[in-house]
Coordinates of C-alpha atoms in Angstrom, one line a residue:
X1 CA -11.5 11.9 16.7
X2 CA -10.8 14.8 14.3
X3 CA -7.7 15.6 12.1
X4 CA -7.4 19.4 11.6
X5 CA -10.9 19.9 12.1
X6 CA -11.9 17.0 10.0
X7 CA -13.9 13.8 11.3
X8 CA -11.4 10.4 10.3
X9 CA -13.5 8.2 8.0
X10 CA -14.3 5.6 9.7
X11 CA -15.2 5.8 13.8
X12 CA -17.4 3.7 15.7
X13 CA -17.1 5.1 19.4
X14 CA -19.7 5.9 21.8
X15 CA -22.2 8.6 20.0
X16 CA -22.2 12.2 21.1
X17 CA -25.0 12.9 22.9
X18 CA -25.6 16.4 20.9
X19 CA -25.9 14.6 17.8
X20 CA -28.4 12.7 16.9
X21 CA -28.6 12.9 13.3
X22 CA -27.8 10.5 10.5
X23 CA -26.7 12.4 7.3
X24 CA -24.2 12.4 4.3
X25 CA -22.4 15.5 4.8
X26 CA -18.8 16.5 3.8
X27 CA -16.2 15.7 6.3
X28 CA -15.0 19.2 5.6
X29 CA -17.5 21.1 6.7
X30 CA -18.4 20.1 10.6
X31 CA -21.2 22.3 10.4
X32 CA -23.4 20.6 7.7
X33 CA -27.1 20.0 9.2
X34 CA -29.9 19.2 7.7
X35 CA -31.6 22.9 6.4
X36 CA -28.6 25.1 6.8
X37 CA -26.6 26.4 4.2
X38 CA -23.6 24.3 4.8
X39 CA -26.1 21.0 4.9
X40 CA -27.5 22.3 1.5
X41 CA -23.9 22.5 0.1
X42 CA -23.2 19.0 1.7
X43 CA -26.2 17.6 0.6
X44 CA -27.5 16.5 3.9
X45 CA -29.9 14.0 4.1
X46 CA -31.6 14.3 7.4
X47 CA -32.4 12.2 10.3
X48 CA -35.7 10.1 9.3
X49 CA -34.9 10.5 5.2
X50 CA -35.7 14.4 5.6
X51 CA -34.2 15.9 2.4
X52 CA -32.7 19.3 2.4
X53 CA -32.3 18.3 -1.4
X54 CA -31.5 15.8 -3.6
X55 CA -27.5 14.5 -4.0
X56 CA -26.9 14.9 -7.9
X57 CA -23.6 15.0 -9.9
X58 CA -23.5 18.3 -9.5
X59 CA -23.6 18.8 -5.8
X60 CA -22.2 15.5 -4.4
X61 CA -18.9 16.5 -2.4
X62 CA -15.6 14.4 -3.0
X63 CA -14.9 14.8 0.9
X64 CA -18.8 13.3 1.6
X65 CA -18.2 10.9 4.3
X66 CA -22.4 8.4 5.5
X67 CA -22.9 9.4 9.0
X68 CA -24.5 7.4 11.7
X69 CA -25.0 7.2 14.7
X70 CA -21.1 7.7 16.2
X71 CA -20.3 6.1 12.8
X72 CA -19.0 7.9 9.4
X73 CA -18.0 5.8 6.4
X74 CA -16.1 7.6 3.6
X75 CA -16.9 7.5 0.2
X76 CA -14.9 5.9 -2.7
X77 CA -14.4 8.5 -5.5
X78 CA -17.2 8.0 -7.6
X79 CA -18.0 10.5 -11.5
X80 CA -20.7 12.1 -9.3
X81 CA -17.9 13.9 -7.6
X82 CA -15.8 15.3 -10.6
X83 CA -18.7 16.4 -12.9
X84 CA -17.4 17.7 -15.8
X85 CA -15.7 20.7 -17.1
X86 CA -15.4 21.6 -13.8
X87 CA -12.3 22.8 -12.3
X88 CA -11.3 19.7 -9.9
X89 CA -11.6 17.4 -12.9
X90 CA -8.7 19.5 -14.2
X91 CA -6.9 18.4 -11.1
X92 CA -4.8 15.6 -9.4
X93 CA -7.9 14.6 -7.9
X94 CA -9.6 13.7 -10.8
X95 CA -9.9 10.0 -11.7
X96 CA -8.3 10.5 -15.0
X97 CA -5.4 11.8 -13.6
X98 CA -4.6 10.6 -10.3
X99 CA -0.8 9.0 -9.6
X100 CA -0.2 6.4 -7.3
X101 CA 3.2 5.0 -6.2
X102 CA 3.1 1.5 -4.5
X103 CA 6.7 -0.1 -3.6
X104 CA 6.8 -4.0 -2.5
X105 CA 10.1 -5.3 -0.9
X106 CA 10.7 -8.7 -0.5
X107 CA 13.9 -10.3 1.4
X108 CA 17.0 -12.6 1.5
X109 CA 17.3 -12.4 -2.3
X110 CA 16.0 -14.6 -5.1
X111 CA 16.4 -17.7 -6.8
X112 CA 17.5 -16.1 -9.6
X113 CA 17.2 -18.7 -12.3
X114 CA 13.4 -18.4 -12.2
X115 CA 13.0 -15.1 -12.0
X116 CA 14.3 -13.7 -15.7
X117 CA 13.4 -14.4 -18.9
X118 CA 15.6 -16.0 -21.5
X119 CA 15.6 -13.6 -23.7
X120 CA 15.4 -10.0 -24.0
X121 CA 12.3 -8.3 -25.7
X122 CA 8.5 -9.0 -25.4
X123 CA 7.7 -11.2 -22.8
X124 CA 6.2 -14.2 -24.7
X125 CA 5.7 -15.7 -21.0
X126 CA 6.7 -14.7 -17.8
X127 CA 9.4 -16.5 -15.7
X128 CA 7.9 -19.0 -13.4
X129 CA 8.6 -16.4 -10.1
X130 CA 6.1 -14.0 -12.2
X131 CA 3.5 -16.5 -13.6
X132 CA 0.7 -15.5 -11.2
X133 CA 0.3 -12.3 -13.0
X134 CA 0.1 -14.6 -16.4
X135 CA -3.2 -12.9 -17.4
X136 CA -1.5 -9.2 -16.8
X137 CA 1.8 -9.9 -18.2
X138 CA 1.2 -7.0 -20.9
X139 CA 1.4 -4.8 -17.8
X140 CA 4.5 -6.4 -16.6
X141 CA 7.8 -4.5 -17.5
X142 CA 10.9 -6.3 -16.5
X143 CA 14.2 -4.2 -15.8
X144 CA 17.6 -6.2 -15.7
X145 CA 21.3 -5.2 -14.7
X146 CA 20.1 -2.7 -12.1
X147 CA 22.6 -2.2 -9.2
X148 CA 22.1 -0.8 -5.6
X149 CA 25.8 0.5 -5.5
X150 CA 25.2 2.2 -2.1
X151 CA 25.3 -1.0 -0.6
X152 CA 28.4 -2.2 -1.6
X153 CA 30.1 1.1 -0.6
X154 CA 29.4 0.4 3.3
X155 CA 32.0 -0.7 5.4
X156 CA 30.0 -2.7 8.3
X157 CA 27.1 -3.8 8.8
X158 CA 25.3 -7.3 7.1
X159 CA 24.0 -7.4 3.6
X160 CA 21.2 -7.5 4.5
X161 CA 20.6 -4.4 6.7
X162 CA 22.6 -3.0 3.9
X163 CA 20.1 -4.1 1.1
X164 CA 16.8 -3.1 3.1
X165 CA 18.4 0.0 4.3
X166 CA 19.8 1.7 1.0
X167 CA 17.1 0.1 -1.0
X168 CA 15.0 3.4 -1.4
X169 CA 17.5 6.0 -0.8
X170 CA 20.1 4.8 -2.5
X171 CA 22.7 5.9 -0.2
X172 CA 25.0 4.6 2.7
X173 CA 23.5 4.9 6.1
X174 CA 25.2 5.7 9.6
X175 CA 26.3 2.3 11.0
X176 CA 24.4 2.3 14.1
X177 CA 22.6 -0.1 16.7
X178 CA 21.5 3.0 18.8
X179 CA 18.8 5.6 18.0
X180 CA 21.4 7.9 16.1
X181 CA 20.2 6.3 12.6
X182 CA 20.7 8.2 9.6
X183 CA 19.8 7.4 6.0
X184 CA 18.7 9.8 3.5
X185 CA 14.7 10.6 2.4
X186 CA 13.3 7.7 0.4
X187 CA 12.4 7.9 -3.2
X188 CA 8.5 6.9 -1.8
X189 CA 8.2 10.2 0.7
X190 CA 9.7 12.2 -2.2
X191 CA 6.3 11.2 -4.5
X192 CA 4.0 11.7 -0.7
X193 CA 5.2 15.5 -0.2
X194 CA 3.8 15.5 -3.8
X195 CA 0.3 14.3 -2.8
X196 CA 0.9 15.7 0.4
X197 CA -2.1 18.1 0.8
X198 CA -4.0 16.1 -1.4
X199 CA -4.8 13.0 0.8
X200 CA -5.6 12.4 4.2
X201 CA -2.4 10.4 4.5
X202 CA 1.2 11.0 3.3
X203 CA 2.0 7.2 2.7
X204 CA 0.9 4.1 4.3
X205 CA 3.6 1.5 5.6
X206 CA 2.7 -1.8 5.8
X207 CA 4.3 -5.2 6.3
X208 CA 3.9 -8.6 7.6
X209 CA 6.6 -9.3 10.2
X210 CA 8.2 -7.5 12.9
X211 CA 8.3 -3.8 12.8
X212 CA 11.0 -2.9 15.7
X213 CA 13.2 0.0 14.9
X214 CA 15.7 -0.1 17.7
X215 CA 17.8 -3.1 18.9
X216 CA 20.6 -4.8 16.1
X217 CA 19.1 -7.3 14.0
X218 CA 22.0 -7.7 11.1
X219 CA 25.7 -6.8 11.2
X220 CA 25.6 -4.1 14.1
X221 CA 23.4 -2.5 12.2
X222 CA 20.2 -0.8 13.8
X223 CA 16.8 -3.2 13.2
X224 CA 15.5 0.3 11.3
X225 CA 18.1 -0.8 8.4
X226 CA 16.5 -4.4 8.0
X227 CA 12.6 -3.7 9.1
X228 CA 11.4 -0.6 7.0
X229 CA 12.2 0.9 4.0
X230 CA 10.7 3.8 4.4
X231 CA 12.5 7.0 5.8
X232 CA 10.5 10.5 5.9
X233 CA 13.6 12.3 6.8
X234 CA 17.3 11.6 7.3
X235 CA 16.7 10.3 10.9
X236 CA 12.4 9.4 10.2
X237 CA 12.7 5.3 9.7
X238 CA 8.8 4.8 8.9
X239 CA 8.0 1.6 10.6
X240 CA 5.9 -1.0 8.9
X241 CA 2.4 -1.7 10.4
X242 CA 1.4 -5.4 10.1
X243 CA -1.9 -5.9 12.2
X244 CA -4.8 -5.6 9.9
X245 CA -6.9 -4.2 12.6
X246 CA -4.5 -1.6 13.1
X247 CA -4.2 -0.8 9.8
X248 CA -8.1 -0.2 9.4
X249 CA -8.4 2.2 12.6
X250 CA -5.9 4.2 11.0
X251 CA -7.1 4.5 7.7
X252 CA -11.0 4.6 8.9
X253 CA -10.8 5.8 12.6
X254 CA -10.0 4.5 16.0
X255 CA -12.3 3.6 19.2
X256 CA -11.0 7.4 20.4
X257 CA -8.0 5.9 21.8
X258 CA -5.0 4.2 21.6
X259 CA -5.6 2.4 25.2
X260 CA -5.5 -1.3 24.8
X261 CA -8.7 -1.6 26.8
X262 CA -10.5 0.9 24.6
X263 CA -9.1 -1.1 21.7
X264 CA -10.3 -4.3 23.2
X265 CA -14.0 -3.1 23.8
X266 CA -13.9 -2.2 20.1
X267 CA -13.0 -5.1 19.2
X268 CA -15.5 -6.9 21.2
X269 CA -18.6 -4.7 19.5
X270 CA -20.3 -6.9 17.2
X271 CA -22.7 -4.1 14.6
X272 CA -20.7 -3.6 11.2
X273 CA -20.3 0.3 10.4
X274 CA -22.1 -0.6 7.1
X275 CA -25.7 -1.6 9.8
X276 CA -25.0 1.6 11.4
X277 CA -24.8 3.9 8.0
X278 CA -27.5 1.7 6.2
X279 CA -30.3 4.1 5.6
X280 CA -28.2 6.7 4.3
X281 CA -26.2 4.7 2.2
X282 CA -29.9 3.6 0.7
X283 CA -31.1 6.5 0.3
X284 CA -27.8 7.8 -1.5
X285 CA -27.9 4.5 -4.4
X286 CA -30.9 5.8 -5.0
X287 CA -29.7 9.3 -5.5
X288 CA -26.4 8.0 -8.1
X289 CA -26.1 7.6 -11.4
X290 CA -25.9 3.6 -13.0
X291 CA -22.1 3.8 -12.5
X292 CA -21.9 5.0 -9.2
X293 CA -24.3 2.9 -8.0
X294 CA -22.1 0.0 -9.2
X295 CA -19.0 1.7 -8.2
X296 CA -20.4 2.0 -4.6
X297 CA -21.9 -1.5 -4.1
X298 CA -18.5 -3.0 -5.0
X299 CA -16.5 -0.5 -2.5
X300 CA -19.3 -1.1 0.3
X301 CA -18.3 -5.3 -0.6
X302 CA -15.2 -4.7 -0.5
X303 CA -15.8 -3.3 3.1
X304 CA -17.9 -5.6 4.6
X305 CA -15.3 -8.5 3.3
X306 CA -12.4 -6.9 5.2
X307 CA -14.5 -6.4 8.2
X308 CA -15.6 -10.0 8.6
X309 CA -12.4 -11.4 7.8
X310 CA -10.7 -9.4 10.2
X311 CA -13.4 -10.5 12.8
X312 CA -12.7 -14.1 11.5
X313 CA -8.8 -13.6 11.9
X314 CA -9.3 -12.6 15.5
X315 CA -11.6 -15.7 16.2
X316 CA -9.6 -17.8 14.9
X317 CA -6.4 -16.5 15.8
X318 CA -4.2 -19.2 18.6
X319 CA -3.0 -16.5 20.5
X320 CA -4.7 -15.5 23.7
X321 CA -7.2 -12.4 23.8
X322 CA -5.5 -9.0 23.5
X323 CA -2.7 -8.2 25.4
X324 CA 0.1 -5.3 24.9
X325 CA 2.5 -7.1 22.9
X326 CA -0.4 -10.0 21.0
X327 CA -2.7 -7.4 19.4
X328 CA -5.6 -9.2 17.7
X329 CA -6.5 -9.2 14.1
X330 CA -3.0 -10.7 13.2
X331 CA -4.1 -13.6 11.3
X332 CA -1.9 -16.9 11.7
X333 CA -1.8 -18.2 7.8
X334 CA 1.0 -16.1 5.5
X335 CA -0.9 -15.7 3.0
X336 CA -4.2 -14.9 4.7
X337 CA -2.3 -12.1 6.4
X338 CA -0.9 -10.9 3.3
X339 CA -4.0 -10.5 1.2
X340 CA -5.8 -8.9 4.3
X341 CA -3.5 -6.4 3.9
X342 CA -3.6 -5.7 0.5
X343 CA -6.7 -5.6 0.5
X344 CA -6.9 -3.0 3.5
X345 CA -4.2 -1.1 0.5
X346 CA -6.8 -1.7 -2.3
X347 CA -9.0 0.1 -0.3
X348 CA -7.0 3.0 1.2
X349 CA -6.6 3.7 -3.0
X350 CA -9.7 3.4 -3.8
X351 CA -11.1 5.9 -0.9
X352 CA -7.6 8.0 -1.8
X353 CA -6.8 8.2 1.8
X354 CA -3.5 7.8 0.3
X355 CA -1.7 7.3 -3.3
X356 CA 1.9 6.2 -1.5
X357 CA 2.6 3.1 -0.1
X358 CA 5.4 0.5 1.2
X359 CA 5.1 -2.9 1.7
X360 CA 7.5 -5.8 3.0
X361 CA 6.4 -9.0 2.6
X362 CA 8.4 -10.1 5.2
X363 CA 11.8 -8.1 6.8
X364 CA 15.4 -9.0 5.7
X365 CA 17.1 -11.6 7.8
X366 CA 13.3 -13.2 7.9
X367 CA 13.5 -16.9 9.2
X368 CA 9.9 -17.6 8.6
X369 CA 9.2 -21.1 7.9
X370 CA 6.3 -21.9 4.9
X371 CA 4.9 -25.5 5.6
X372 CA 1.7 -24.3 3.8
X373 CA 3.4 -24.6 0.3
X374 CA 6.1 -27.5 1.3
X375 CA 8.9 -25.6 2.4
X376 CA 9.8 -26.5 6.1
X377 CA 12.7 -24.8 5.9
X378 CA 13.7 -21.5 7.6
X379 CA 14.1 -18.8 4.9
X380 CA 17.3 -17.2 5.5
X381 CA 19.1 -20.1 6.0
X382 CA 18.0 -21.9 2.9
X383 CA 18.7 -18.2 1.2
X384 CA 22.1 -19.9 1.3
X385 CA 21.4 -22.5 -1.1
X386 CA 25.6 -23.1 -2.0
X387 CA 23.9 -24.0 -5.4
X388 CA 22.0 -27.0 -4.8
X389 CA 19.3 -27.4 -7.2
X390 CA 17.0 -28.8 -4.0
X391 CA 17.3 -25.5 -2.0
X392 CA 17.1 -23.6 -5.1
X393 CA 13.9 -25.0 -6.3
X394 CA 12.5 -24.5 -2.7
X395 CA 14.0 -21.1 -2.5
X396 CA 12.0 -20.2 -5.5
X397 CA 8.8 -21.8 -3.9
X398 CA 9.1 -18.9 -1.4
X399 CA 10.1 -16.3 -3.6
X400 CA 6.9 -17.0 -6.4
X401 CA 4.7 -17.4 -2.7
X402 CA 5.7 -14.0 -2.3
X403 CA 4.7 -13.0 -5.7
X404 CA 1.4 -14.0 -5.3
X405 CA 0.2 -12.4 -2.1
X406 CA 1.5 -9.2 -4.3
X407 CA -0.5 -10.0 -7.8
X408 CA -3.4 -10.5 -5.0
X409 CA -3.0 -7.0 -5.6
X410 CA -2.4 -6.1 -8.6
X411 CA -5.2 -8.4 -9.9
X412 CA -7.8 -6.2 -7.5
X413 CA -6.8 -2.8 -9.1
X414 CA -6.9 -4.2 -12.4
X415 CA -10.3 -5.2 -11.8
X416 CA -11.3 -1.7 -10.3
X417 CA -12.4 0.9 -12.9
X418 CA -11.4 4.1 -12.4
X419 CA -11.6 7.3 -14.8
X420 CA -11.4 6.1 -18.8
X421 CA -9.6 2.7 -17.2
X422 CA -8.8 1.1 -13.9
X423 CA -7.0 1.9 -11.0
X424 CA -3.9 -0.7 -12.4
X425 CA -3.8 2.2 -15.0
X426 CA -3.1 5.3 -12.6
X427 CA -0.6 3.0 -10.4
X428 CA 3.0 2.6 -10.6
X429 CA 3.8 -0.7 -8.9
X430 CA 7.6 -1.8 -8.3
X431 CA 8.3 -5.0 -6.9
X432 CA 11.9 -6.1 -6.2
X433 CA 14.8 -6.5 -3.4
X434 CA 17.9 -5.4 -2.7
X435 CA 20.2 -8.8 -3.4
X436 CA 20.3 -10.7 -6.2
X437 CA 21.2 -14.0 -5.7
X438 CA 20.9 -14.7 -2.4
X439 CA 23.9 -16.9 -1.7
X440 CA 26.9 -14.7 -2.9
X441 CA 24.6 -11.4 -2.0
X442 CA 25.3 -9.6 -4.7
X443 CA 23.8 -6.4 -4.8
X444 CA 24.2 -5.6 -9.0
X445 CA 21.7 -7.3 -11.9
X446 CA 18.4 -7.0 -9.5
X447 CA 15.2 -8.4 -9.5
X448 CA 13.2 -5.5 -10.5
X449 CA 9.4 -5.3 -11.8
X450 CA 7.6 -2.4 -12.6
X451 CA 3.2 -3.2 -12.7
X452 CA 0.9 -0.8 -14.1
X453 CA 1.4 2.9 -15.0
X454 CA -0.6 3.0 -18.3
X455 CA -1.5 6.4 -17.8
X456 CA 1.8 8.0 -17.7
X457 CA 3.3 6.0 -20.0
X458 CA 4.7 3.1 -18.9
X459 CA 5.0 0.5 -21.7
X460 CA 4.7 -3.1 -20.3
X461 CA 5.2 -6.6 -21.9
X462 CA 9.1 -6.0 -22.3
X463 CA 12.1 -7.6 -20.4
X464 CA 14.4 -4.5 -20.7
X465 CA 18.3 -5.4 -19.7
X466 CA 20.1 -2.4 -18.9
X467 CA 24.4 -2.2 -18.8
X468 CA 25.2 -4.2 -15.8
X469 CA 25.8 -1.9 -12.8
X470 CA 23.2 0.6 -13.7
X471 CA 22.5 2.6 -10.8
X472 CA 18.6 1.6 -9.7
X473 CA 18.2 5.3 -8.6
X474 CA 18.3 6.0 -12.0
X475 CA 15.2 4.2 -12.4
X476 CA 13.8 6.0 -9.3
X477 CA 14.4 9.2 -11.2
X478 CA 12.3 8.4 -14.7
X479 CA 9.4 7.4 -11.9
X480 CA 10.2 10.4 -10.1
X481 CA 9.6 12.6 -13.5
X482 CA 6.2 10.1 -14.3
X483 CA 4.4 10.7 -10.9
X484 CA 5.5 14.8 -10.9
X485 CA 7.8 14.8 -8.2
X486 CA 11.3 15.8 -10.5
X487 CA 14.3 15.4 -9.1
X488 CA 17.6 16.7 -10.6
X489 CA 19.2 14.0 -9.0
X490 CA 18.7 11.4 -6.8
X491 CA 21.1 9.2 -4.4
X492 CA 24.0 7.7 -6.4
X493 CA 22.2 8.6 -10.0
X494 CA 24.4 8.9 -13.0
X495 CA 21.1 10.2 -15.2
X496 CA 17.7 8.7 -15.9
X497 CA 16.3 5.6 -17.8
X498 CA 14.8 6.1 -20.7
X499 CA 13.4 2.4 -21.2
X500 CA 10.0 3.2 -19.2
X501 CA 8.6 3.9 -22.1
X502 CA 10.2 2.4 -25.0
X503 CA 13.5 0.2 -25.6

């Protein structure tokens, strides 16, 4: 399966019968064999460790992709790639100067006593929502008295479709339950048309719970409102993806179709891609410099862990074997679930399949239950904790649950070098919801983090309070300007913070 011309990264389908060569070659050039020009370009290593010549610095493509037999595995992007002085190390692509965006929603508000500070100024600790990112709290920059005005303006509709559904575009949306929806273009697709013809995808939209965009799930309002964040256009809703599986055909290939019983034979195929690309990947650590060797042991770990733990998930998953509606790979545990997909989002960076993402760790209106970590309760309901300290501590239990799965994350990238740093360094992380406190609703004084974003400036270690009613697109706007996608103005914006940085 090809993408305007160009082989997706990962495929394990049935092998052409033409080709029978295993090579690194670069996924832009279809033509690259062993002893033609193009393979000399690639750097083709030939079937049987035939060398057309050896990969160096100097000639080792960023699009170079292991081949195997019906099998290609990309590449992370490693300095033998972007030698220097050279023109691309001038560019986005470089590791120095790449830009990622990565927004997390969570739902049904927050206990809110836990979640700020007590006092304004350097965070001496975080609040005990945050404390899982205890050991990166210098990279934590806390932003109070931001309001998402849009949704109070609605007329219609719950507060929670409201919330989810103005969260990113900070505007009203059509009141709808049909297919008529109508929003605005999320601040997230603004910074993707940016890296647009720079990655393989635009964005990457993931989540854990339902992902329905038609139907009314809050208020009369359409489930698009309450189950994505996301909107690529006016009337685009970009729905979230929550099956692991899934999630790795799309950023690493498919089976070659989108059948369920081709799925299901895929699934059933036992050989990792890493067997099936092992000679060449040999015979290219040989070919790397000390740091890219390391480099590309830890990304090849990193893709043999998903892999078995998505096999594991499906083995151990209660539900029946694949069916239309039960797709397998979903695992049953929260929190497995979660940090299988961050991890699948760790990897998509680190590859730079994509530098945009989404992610809801769970949808507004969620009634999910969490027995793991003592809370039988159903979360929207005991979102409406009428102020007793019982539901408010257990509230909180869900809300720093949450947090976790997300500094799963954030702890990954931190640990992943990347350029002069680490990939924590050329990410913009921001974490928050649309409500406040979750029993009145209120949609001013939000719970908003920003993670990460060392490189372009972003000073962290503060709890920043803003004048109540701040407009939260403003803050969209001064990440806007940072990631190089200015906007004059954005939704309901009145200007642009200047507390990114300093304040």
């Amino acid at each position: 399966m090809t993408t305007a011309g160009r082989p997706l990264f990962w495929a394990l389908s049935e092998a052409p019968r033409f080709n029978s060569e295993s090579c690194v070659t670069s996924s832009n050039d279809s033509r690259a064999r062993p002893g033609s020009r193009a393979g000399k370009r690639a750097g083709v290593i030939g079937q049987g460790g035939e060398r057309s010549m050896v990969i160096t610095k100097k000639h080792l493509s960023r699009r170079a992709v292991l081949r195997g037999v019906g099998a290609s595995l990309a590449l992370p992007l490693l300095d033998g790639m972007v030698p220097a002085l050279t023109a691309l190390n001038q560019t986005a692509a470089s590791p120095a100067r790449l830009r990622r965006l990565g927004v997390f929603y969570v739902p049904n508000g927050m206990s809110m006593g836990y979640w700020f500070p007590k006092a304004e100024g350097p965070l001496q600790e975080l609040p005990p929502t945050l404390r899982s990112l205890a050991a990166l709290k210098d990279r934590v920059l806390l932003l109070g008295g931001l309001a998402d005005k849009p949704a109070d303006l609605m007329k219609g509709g719950g507060d929670h479709a409201r919330s989810a559904g103005t969260f990113l575009t900070a505007v009203p949306f059509k009141l709808t339950t049909g297919a008529d929806v109508f929003a605005a273009v999320s601040m997230d697709q603004l910074v993707a048309r940016q890296f647009a013809n720079e990655t393989q995808l635009m964005s990457l939209e993931l989540g854990i719970e339902s992902n329905a965009m038609v139907g009314m799930c809050d208020g009369g309002a359409s489930c698009a409102y309450t189950n994505t964040i996301a909107w690529r256009t006016p009337t685009t809703p970009l729905p979230v993806e929550r099956d692991p599986r899934a999630v790795f055909e799309r950023l690493f290939g498919t089976s070659g179709s989108t059948d369920q019983a081709a799925r299901v034979a895929r699934l059933k195929r036992e050989r990792s891609i890493l067997d099936v690309v092992a000679p060449e990947l040999n015979r290219l650590q040989r070919n790397l410099g000390p740091g890219d060797r390391i480099k590309l042991s830890e990304y090849v770990d990193s893709v043999r862990d998903v892999e078995r733990r998505i096999q594991t998930a499906e083995q151990q998953s209660s539900r029946e074997l694949p069916l239309v509606n039960e797709p397998a790979g979903i695992p049953d545990d929260y929190a497995t679930h979660a940090k299988l997909q961050m991890d699948l989002l760790a990897l998509a960076y680190q590859t730079d399949l994509t530098r945009v993402s989404t992610f809801m760790l769970a949808r507004e209106v969620s009634g999910r239950a969490y027995p793991e970590i003592g809370v039988s309760d159903s979360h929207h309901p005991l979102s409406h904790h009428q102020d007793e300290q019982a539901k408010l501590e257990r509230l909180h239990k869900v809300n720093e649950y949450h947090f976790q799965q997300f500094a799963h994350l954030v702890a990954t990238v931190a640990a992943t070098p990347e350029g002069d740093g680490t990939m924590l360094d050329h990410t913009v992380f921001l974490y928050g919801t649309g409500i406040s406190d979750s029993n009145t609703h209120f949609h001013d004084d939000l719970p908003i983090a920003v993670v990460g974003g060392q490189s372009v400036g972003i000073k962290g270690g503060r709890y920043v309070r803003h004048p109540r009613g701040t407009p939260i697109a403003n803050l969209y706007l001064a990440i806007l300007d940072k990631l190089g996608a200015h906007q004059e103005a954005f939704g309901d914006s009145t200007g642009r913070l200047d507390t990114l940085t300093s304040g």
